[in-house]
PDB file of C-alpha atoms and ligand atoms in Angstrom:
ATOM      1  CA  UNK B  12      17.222 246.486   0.325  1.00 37.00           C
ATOM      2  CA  UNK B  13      19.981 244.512   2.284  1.00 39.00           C
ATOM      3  CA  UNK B  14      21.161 247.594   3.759  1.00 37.00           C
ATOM      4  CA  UNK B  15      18.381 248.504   4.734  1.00 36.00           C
ATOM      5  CA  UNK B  16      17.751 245.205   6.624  1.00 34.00           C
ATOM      6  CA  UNK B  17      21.652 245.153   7.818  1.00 36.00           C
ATOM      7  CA  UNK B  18      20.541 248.456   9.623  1.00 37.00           C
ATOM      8  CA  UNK B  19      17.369 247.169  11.317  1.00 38.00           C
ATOM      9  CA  UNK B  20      17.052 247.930  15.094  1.00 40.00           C
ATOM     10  CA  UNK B  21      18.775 245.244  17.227  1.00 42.00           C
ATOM     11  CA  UNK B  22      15.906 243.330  19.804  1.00 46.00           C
ATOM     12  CA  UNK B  23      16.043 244.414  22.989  1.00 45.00           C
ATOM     13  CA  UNK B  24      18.816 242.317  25.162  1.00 44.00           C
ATOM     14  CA  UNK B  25      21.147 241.364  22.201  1.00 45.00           C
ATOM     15  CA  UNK B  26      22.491 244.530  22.116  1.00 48.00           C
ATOM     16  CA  UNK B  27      26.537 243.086  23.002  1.00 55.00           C
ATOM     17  CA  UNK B  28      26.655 240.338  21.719  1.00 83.00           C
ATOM     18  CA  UNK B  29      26.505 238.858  17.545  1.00 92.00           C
ATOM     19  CA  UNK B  30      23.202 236.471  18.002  1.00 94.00           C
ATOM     20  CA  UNK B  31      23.785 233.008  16.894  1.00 95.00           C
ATOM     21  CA  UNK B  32      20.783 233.232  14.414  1.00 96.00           C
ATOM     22  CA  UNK B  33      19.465 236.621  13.350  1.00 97.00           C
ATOM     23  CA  UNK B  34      16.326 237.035  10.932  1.00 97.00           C
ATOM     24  CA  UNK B  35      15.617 240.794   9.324  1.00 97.00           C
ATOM     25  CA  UNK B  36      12.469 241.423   6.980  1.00 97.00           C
ATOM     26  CA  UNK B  37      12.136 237.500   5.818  1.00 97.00           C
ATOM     27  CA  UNK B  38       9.543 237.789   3.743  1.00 97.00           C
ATOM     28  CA  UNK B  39       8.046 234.475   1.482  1.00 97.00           C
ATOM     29  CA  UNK B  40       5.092 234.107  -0.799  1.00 97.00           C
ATOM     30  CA  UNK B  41       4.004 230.821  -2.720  1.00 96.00           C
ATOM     31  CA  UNK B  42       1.690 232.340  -5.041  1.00 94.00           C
ATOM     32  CA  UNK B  43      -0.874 234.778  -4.111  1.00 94.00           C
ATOM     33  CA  UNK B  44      -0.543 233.994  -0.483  1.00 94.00           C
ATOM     34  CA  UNK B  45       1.592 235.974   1.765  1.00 96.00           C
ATOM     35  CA  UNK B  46       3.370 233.541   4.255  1.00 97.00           C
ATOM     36  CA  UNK B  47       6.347 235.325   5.831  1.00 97.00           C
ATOM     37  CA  UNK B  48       5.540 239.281   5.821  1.00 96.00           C
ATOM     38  CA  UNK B  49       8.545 240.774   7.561  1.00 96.00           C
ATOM     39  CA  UNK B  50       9.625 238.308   9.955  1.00 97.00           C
ATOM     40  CA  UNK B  51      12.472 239.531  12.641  1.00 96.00           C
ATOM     41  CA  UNK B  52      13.978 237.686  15.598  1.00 95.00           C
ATOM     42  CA  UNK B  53      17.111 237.178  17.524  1.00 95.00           C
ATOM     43  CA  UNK B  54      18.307 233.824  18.912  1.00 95.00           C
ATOM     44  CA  UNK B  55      20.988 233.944  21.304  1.00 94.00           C
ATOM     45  CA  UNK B  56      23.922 231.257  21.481  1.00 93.00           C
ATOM     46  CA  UNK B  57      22.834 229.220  23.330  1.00 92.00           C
ATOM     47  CA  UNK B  58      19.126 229.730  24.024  1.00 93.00           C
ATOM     48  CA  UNK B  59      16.300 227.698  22.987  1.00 94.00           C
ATOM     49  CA  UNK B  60      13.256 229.489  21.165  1.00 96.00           C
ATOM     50  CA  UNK B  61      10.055 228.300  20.895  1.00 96.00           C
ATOM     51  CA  UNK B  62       7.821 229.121  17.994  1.00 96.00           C
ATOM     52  CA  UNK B  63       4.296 229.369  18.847  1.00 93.00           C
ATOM     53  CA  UNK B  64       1.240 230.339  15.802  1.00 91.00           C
ATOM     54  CA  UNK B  65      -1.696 228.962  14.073  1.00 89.00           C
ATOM     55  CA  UNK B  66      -1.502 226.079  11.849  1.00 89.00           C
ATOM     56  CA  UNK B  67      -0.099 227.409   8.394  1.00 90.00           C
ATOM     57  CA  UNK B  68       0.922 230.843  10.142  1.00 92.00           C
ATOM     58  CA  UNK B  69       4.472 229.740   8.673  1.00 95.00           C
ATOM     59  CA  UNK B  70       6.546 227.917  11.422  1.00 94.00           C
ATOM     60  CA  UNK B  71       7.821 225.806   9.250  1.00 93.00           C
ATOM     61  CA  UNK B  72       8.551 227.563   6.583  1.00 96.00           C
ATOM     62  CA  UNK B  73      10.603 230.201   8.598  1.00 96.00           C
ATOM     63  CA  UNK B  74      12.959 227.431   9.788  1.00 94.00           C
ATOM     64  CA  UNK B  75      12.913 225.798   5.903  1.00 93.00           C
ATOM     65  CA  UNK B  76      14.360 229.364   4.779  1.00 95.00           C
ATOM     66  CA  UNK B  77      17.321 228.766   7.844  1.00 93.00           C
ATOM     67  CA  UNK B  78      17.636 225.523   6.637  1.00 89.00           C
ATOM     68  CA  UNK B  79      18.140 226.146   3.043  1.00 89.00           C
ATOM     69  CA  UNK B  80      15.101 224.208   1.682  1.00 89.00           C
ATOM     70  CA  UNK B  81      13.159 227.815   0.864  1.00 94.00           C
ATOM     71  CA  UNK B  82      14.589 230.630  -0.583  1.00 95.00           C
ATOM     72  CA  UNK B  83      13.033 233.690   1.127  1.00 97.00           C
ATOM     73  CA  UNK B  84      11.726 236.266  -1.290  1.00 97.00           C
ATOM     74  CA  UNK B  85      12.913 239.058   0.897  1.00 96.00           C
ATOM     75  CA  UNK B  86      15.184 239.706   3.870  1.00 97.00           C
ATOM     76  CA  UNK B  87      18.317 238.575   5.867  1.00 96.00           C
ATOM     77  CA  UNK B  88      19.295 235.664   7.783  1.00 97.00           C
ATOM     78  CA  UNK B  89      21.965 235.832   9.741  1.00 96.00           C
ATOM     79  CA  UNK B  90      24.020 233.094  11.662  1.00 95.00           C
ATOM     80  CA  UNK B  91      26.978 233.753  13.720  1.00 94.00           C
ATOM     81  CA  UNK B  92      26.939 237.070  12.281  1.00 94.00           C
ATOM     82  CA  UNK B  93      27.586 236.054   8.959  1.00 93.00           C
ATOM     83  CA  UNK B  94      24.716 236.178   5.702  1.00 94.00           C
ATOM     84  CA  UNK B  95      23.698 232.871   5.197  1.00 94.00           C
ATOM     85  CA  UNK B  96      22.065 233.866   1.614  1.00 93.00           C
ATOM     86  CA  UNK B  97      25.193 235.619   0.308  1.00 93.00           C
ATOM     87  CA  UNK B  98      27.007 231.783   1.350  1.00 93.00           C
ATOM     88  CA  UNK B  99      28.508 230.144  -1.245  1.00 92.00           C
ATOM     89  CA  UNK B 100      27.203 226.511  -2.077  1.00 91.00           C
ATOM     90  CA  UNK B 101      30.111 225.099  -0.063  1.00 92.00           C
ATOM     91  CA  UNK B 102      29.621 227.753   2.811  1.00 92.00           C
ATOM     92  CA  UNK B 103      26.410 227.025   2.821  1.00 91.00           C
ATOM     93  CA  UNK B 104      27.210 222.889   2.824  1.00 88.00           C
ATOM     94  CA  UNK B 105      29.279 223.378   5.727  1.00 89.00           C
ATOM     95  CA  UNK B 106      26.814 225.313   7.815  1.00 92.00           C
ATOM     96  CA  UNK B 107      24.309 223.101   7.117  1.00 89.00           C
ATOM     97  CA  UNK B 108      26.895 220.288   8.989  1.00 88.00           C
ATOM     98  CA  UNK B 109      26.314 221.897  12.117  1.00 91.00           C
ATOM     99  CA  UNK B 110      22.602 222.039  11.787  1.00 93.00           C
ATOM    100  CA  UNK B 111      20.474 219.021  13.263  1.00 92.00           C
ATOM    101  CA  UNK B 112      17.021 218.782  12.512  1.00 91.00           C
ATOM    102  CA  UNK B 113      14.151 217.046  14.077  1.00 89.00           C
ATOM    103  CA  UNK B 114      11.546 217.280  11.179  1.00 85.00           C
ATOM    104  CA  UNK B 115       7.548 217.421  11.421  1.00 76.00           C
ATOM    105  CA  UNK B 116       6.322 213.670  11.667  1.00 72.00           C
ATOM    106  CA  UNK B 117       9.560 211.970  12.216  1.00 66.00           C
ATOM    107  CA  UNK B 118      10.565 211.694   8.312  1.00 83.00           C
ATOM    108  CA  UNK B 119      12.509 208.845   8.943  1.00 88.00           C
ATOM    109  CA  UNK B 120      13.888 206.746   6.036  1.00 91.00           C
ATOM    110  CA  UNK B 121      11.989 203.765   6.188  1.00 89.00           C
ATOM    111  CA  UNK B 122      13.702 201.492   3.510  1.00 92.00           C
ATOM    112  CA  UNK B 123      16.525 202.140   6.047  1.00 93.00           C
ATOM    113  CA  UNK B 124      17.074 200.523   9.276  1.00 95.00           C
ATOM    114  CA  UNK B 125      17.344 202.639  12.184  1.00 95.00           C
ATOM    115  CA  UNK B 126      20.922 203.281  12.765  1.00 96.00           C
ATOM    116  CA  UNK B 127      21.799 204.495   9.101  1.00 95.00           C
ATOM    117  CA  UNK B 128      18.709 206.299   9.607  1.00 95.00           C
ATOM    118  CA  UNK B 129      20.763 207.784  12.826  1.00 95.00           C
ATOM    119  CA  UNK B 130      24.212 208.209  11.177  1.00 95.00           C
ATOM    120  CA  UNK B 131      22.605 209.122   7.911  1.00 91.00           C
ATOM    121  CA  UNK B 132      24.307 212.493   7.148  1.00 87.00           C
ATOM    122  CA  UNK B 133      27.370 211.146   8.657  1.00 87.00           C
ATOM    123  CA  UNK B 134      27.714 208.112   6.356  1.00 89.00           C
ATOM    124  CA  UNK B 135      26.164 210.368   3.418  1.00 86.00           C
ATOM    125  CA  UNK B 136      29.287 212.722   3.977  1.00 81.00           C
ATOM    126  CA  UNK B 137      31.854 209.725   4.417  1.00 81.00           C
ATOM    127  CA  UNK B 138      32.549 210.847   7.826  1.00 82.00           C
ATOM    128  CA  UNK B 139      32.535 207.826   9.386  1.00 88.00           C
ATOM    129  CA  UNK B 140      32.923 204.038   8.193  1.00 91.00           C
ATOM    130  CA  UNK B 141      29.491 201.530   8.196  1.00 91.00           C
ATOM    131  CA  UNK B 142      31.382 199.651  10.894  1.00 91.00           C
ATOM    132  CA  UNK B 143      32.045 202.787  12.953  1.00 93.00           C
ATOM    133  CA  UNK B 144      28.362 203.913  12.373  1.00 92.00           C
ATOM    134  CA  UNK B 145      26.686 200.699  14.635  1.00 93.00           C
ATOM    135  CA  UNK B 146      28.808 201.646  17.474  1.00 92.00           C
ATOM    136  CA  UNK B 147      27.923 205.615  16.962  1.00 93.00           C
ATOM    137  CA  UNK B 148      23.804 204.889  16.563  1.00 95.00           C
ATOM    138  CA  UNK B 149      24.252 202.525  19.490  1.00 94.00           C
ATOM    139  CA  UNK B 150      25.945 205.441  21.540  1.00 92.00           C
ATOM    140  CA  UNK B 151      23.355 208.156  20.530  1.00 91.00           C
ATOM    141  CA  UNK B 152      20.363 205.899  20.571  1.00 93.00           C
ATOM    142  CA  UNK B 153      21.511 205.237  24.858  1.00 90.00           C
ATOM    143  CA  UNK B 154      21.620 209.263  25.203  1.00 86.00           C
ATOM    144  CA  UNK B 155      17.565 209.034  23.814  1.00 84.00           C
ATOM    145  CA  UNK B 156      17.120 205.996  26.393  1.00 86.00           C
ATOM    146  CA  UNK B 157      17.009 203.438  23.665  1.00 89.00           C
ATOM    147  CA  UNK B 158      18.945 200.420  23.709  1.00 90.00           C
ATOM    148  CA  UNK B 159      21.433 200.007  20.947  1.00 88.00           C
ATOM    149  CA  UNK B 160      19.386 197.082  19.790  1.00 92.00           C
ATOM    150  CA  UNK B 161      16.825 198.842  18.170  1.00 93.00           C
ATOM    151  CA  UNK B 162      19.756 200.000  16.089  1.00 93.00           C
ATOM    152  CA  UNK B 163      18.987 197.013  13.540  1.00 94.00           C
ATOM    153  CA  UNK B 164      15.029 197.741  13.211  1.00 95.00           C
ATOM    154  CA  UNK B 165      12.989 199.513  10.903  1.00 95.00           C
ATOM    155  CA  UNK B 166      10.890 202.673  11.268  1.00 93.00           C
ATOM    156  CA  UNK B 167       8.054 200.361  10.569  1.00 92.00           C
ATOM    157  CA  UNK B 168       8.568 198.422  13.502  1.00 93.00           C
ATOM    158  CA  UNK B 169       8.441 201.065  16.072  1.00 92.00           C
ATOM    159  CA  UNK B 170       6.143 202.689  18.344  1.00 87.00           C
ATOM    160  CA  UNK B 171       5.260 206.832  17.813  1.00 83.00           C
ATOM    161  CA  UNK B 172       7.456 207.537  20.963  1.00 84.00           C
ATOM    162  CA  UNK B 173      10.340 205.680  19.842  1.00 88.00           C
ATOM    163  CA  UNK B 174       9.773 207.409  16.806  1.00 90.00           C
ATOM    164  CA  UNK B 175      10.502 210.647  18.057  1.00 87.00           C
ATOM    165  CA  UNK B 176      13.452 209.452  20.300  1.00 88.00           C
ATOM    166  CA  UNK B 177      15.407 208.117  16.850  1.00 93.00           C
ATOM    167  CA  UNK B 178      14.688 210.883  15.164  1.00 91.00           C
ATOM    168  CA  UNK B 179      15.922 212.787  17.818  1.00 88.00           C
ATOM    169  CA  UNK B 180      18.706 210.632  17.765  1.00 91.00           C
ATOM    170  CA  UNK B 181      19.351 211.443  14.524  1.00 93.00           C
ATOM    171  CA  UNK B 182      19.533 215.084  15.114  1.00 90.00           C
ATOM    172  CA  UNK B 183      21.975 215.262  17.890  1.00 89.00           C
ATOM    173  CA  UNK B 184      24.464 212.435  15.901  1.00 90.00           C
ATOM    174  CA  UNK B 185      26.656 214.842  14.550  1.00 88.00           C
ATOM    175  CA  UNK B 186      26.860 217.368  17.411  1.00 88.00           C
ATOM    176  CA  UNK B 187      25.220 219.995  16.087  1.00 92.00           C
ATOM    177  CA  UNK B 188      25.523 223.581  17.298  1.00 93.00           C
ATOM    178  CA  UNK B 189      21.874 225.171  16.011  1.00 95.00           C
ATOM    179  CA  UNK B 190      19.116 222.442  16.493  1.00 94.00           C
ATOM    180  CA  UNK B 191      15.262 222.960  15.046  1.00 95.00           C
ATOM    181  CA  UNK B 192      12.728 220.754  16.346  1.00 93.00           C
ATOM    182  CA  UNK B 193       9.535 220.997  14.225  1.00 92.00           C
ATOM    183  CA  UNK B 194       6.735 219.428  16.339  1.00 90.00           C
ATOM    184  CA  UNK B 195       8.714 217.363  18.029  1.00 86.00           C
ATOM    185  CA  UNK B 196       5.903 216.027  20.914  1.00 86.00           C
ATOM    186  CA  UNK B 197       3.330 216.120  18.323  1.00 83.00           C
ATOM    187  CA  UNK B 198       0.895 213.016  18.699  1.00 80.00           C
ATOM    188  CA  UNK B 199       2.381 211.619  22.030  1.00 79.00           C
ATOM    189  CA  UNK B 200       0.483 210.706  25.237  1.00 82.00           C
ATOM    190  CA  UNK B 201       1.221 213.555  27.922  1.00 85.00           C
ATOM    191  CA  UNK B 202       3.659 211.323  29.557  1.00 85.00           C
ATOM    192  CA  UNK B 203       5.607 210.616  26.515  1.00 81.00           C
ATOM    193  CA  UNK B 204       5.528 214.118  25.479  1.00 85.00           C
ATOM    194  CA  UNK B 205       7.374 215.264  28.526  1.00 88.00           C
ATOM    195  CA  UNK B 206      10.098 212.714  28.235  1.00 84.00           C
ATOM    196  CA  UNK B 207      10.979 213.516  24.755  1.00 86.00           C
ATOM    197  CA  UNK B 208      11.043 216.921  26.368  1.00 90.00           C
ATOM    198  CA  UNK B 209      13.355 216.060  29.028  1.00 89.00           C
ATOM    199  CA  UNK B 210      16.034 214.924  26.419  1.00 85.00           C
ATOM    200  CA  UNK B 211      15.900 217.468  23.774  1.00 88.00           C
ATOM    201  CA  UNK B 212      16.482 219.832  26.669  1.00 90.00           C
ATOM    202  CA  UNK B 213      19.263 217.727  27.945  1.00 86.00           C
ATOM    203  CA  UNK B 214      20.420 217.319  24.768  1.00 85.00           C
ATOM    204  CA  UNK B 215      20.955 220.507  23.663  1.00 88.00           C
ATOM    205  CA  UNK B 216      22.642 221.423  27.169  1.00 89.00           C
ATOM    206  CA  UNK B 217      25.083 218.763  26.513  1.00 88.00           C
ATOM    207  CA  UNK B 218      25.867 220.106  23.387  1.00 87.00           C
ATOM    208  CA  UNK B 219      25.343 223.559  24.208  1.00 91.00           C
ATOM    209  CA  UNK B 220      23.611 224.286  21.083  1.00 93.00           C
ATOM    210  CA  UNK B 221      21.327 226.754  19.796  1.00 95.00           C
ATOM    211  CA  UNK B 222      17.530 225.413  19.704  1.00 94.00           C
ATOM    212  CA  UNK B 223      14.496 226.765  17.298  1.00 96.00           C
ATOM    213  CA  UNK B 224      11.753 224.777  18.546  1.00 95.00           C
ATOM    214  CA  UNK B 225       8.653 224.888  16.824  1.00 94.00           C
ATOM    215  CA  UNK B 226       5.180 223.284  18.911  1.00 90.00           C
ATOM    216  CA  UNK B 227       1.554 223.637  19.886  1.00 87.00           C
ATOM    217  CA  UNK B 228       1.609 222.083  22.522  1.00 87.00           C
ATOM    218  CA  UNK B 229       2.354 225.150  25.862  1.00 90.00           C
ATOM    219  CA  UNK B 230       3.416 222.594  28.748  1.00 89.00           C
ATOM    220  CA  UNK B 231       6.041 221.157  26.183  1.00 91.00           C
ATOM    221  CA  UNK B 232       6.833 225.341  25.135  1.00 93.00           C
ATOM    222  CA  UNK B 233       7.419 226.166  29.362  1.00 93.00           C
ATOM    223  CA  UNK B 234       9.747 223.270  29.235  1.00 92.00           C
ATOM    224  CA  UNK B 235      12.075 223.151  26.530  1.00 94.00           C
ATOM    225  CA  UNK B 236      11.956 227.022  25.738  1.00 94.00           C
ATOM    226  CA  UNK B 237      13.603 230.000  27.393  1.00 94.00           C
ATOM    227  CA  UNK B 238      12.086 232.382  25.610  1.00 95.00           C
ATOM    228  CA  UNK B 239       8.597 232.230  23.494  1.00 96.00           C
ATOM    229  CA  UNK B 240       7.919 234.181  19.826  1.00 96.00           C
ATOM    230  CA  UNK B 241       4.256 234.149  18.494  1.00 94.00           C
ATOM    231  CA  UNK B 242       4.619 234.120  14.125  1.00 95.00           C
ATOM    232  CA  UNK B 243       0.893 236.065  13.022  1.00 94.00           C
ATOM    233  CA  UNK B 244      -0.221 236.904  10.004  1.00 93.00           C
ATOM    234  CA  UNK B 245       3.817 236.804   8.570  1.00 95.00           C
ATOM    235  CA  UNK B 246       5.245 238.456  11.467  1.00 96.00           C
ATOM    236  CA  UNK B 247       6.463 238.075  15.018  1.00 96.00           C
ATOM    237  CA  UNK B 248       3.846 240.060  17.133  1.00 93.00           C
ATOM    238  CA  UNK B 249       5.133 239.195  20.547  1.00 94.00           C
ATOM    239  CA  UNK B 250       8.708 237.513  22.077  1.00 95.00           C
ATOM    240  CA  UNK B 251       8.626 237.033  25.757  1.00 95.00           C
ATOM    241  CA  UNK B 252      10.087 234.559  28.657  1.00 95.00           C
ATOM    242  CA  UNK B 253       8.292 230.805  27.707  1.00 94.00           C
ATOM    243  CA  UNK B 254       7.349 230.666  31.442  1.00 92.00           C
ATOM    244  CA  UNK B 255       5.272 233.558  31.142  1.00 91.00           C
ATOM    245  CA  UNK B 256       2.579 231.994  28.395  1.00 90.00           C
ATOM    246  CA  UNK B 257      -0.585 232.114  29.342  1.00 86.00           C
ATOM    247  CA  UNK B 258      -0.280 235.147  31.411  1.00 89.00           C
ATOM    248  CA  UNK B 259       1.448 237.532  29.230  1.00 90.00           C
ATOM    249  CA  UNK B 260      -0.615 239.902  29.421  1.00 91.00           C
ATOM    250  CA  UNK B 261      -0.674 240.089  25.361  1.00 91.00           C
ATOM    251  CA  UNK B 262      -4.376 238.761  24.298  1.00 90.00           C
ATOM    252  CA  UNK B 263      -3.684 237.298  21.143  1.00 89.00           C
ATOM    253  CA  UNK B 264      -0.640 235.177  22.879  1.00 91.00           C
ATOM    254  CA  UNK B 265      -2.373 234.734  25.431  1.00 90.00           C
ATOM    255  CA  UNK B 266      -5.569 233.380  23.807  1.00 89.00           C
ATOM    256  CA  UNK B 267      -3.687 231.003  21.531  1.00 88.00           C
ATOM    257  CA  UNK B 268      -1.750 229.676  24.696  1.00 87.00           C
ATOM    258  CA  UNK B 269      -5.074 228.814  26.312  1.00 87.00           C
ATOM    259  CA  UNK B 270      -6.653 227.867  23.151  1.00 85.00           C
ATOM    260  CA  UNK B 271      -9.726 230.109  24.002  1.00 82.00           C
ATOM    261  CA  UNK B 272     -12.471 230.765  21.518  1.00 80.00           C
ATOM    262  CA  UNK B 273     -13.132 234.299  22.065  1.00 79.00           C
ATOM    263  CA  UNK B 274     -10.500 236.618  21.609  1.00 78.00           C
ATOM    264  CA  UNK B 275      -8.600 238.968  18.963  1.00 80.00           C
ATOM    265  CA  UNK B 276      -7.816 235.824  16.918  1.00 78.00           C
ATOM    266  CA  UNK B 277     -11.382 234.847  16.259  1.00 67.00           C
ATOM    267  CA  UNK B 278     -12.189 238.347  15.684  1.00 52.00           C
ATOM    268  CA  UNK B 279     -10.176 238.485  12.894  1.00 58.00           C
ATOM    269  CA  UNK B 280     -11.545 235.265  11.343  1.00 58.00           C
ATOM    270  CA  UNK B 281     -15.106 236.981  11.949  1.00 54.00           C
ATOM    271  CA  UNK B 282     -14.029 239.611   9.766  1.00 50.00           C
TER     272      UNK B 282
HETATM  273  N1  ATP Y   5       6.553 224.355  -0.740  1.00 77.27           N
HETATM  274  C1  ATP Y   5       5.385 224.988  -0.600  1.00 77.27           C
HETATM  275  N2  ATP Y   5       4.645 225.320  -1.669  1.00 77.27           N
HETATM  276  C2  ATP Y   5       3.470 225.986  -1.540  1.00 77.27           C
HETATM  277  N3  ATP Y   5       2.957 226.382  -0.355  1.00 77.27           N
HETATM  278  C3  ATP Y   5       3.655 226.088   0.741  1.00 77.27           C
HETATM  279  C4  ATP Y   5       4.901 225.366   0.693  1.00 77.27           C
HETATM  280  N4  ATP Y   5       5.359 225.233   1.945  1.00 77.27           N
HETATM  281  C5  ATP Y   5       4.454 225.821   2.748  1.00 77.27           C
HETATM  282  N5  ATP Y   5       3.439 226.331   2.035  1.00 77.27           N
HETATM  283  C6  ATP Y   5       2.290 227.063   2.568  1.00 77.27           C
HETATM  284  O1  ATP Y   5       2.773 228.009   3.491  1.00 77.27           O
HETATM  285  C7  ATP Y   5       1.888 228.124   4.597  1.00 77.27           C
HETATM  286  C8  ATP Y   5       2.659 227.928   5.878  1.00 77.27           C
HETATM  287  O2  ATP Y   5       3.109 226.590   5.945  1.00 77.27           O
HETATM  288  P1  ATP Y   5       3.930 226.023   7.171  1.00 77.27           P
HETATM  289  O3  ATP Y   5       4.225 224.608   6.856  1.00 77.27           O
HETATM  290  O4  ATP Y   5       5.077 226.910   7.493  1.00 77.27           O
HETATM  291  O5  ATP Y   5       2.845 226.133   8.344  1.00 77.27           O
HETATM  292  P2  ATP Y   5       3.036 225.853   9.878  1.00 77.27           P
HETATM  293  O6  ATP Y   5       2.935 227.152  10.607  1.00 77.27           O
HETATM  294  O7  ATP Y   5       4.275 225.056  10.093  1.00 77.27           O
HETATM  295  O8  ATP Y   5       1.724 225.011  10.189  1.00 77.27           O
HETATM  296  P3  ATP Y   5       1.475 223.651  11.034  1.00 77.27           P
HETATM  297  O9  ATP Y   5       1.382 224.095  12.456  1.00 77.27           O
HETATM  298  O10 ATP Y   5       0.182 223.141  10.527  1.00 77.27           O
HETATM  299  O11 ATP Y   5       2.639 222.737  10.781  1.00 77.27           O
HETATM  300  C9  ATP Y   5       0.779 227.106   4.360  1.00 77.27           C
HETATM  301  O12 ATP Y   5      -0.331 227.791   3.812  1.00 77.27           O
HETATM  302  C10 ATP Y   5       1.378 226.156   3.361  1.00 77.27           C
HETATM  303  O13 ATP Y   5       0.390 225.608   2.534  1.00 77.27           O
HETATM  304 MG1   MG Y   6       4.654 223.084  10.491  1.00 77.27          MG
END
């Protein structure tokens, strides 16, 4: 099966050069339902993809099986050329150090005040001292436009936005070169939205990472991707430039970009 997968087609415009992240045939099931059905894609170093799809189309679960936290039933996944699933538990450790994460809802630590929650995996690995790890979360929290006072309150005591910014925060803290962002403007005002925007896509240019964005939202998709993958029914149907949604010219994308009610999505629910 691997070889089969190693000797998948490469998408078009990687053709040079080893893609930072590289996903052949992923394929996951939890129980009778068929999540992941054959999921390919390519991300570039360097680039930022959005993923766009229905609620439970499996967003999150394809960036879970990068992660680590699901093991895919089926398939490759590739990152700087090497196979993450052949890794060995300390490979795999050490990959998973240059991987931030922003997750779904925040999942901030709340018995935790906000700068451990920032430092967390850096004080978890004994990578930096307590003492140290103030001055850090006060440094990282200013490059989310948060003063380093917030540093010494608790999840609880902040608003949705800053939220978001902390846990973004906590993300970038150990200069990560591959970032996912799961829904990261998710239940902010418009105005908020596109500020938390503005600094992921600032942040990742200052680190010059890798970005796997997952969101529903298409004005936050224009702006922090480059380029755009739709995940349906277990697969990606369509990759394109993230300027270009809404006028793809691809009817499905298109319809789920303008969240219209008629169209070949709907049909299918008909059905
Ligand atoms: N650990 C799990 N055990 C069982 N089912 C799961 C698990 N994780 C995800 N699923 C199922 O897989 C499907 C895809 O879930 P996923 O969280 O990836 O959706 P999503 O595309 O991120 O949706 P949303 O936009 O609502 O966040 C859902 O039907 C979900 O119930
Ligand atoms: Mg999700």
């Amino acid at each position: 099966m691997s070889d089969m997968l190693q000797q998948a087609p490469r998408a078009a415009g990687t053709a040079s050069a080893v893609p930072k992240i590289r996903l052949r045939g992923l394929r996951k099931a939890f129980g009778a339902k068929q999540v992941l059905d054959g999921v390919d894609a390519d991300v570039a170093a360097g680039h930022s993809l959005v993923i766009l799809g229905g609620s439970g189309s499996g967003k999150s679960v394809t960036i879970k099986c990068i992660l680590g936290l699901v093991q895919p039933d089926e398939g490759s996944i590739e990152v700087d050329g090497r196979d993450v699933l052949a890794m060995s538990r300390r490979e795999r450790e050490a990959l998973g150090d240059r991987i931030g994460m922003l997750f779904q809802n925040g999942a901030l630590f709340d018995s935790l005040p906000v700068w451990e929650n920032v430092c967390f995996k850096l004080l978890a690995q004994k990578r930096i001292t307590r003492a140290k790890a103030r001055d850090k979360a006060a440094e990282v929290l200013a490059q989310v436009g948060l003063a380093g006072s917030v540093g010494d309150l608790s999840p609880a005591e902040l608003s949705g936005g800053m939220q978001k910014r902390v846990a973004l925060a906590r993300a970038i803290a150990a200069q990560p070169d591959i970032i996912f962002f799961d829904e990261p403007t998710t239940g902010l005002d418009p105005i908020m939205g596109a500020v938390i925007d503005g600094l992921i896509v600032d942040c990742v240019k200052r680190l010059g990472a890798t970005a796997v964005s997952i969101t529903h939202d298409m004005a936050s998709a224009r702006r922090i991707g480059d380029t755009a993958a739709m995940l349906h029914k277990g697969r990606i149907v369509w990759t394109g430039p993230a300027g270009a949604l809404g006028h793809t010219g691809n009817a499905l994308v298109d319809q789920f970009a303008n969240g219209e009610r008629e169209g070949p999505i709907q049909m299918e629910l008909r059905r």
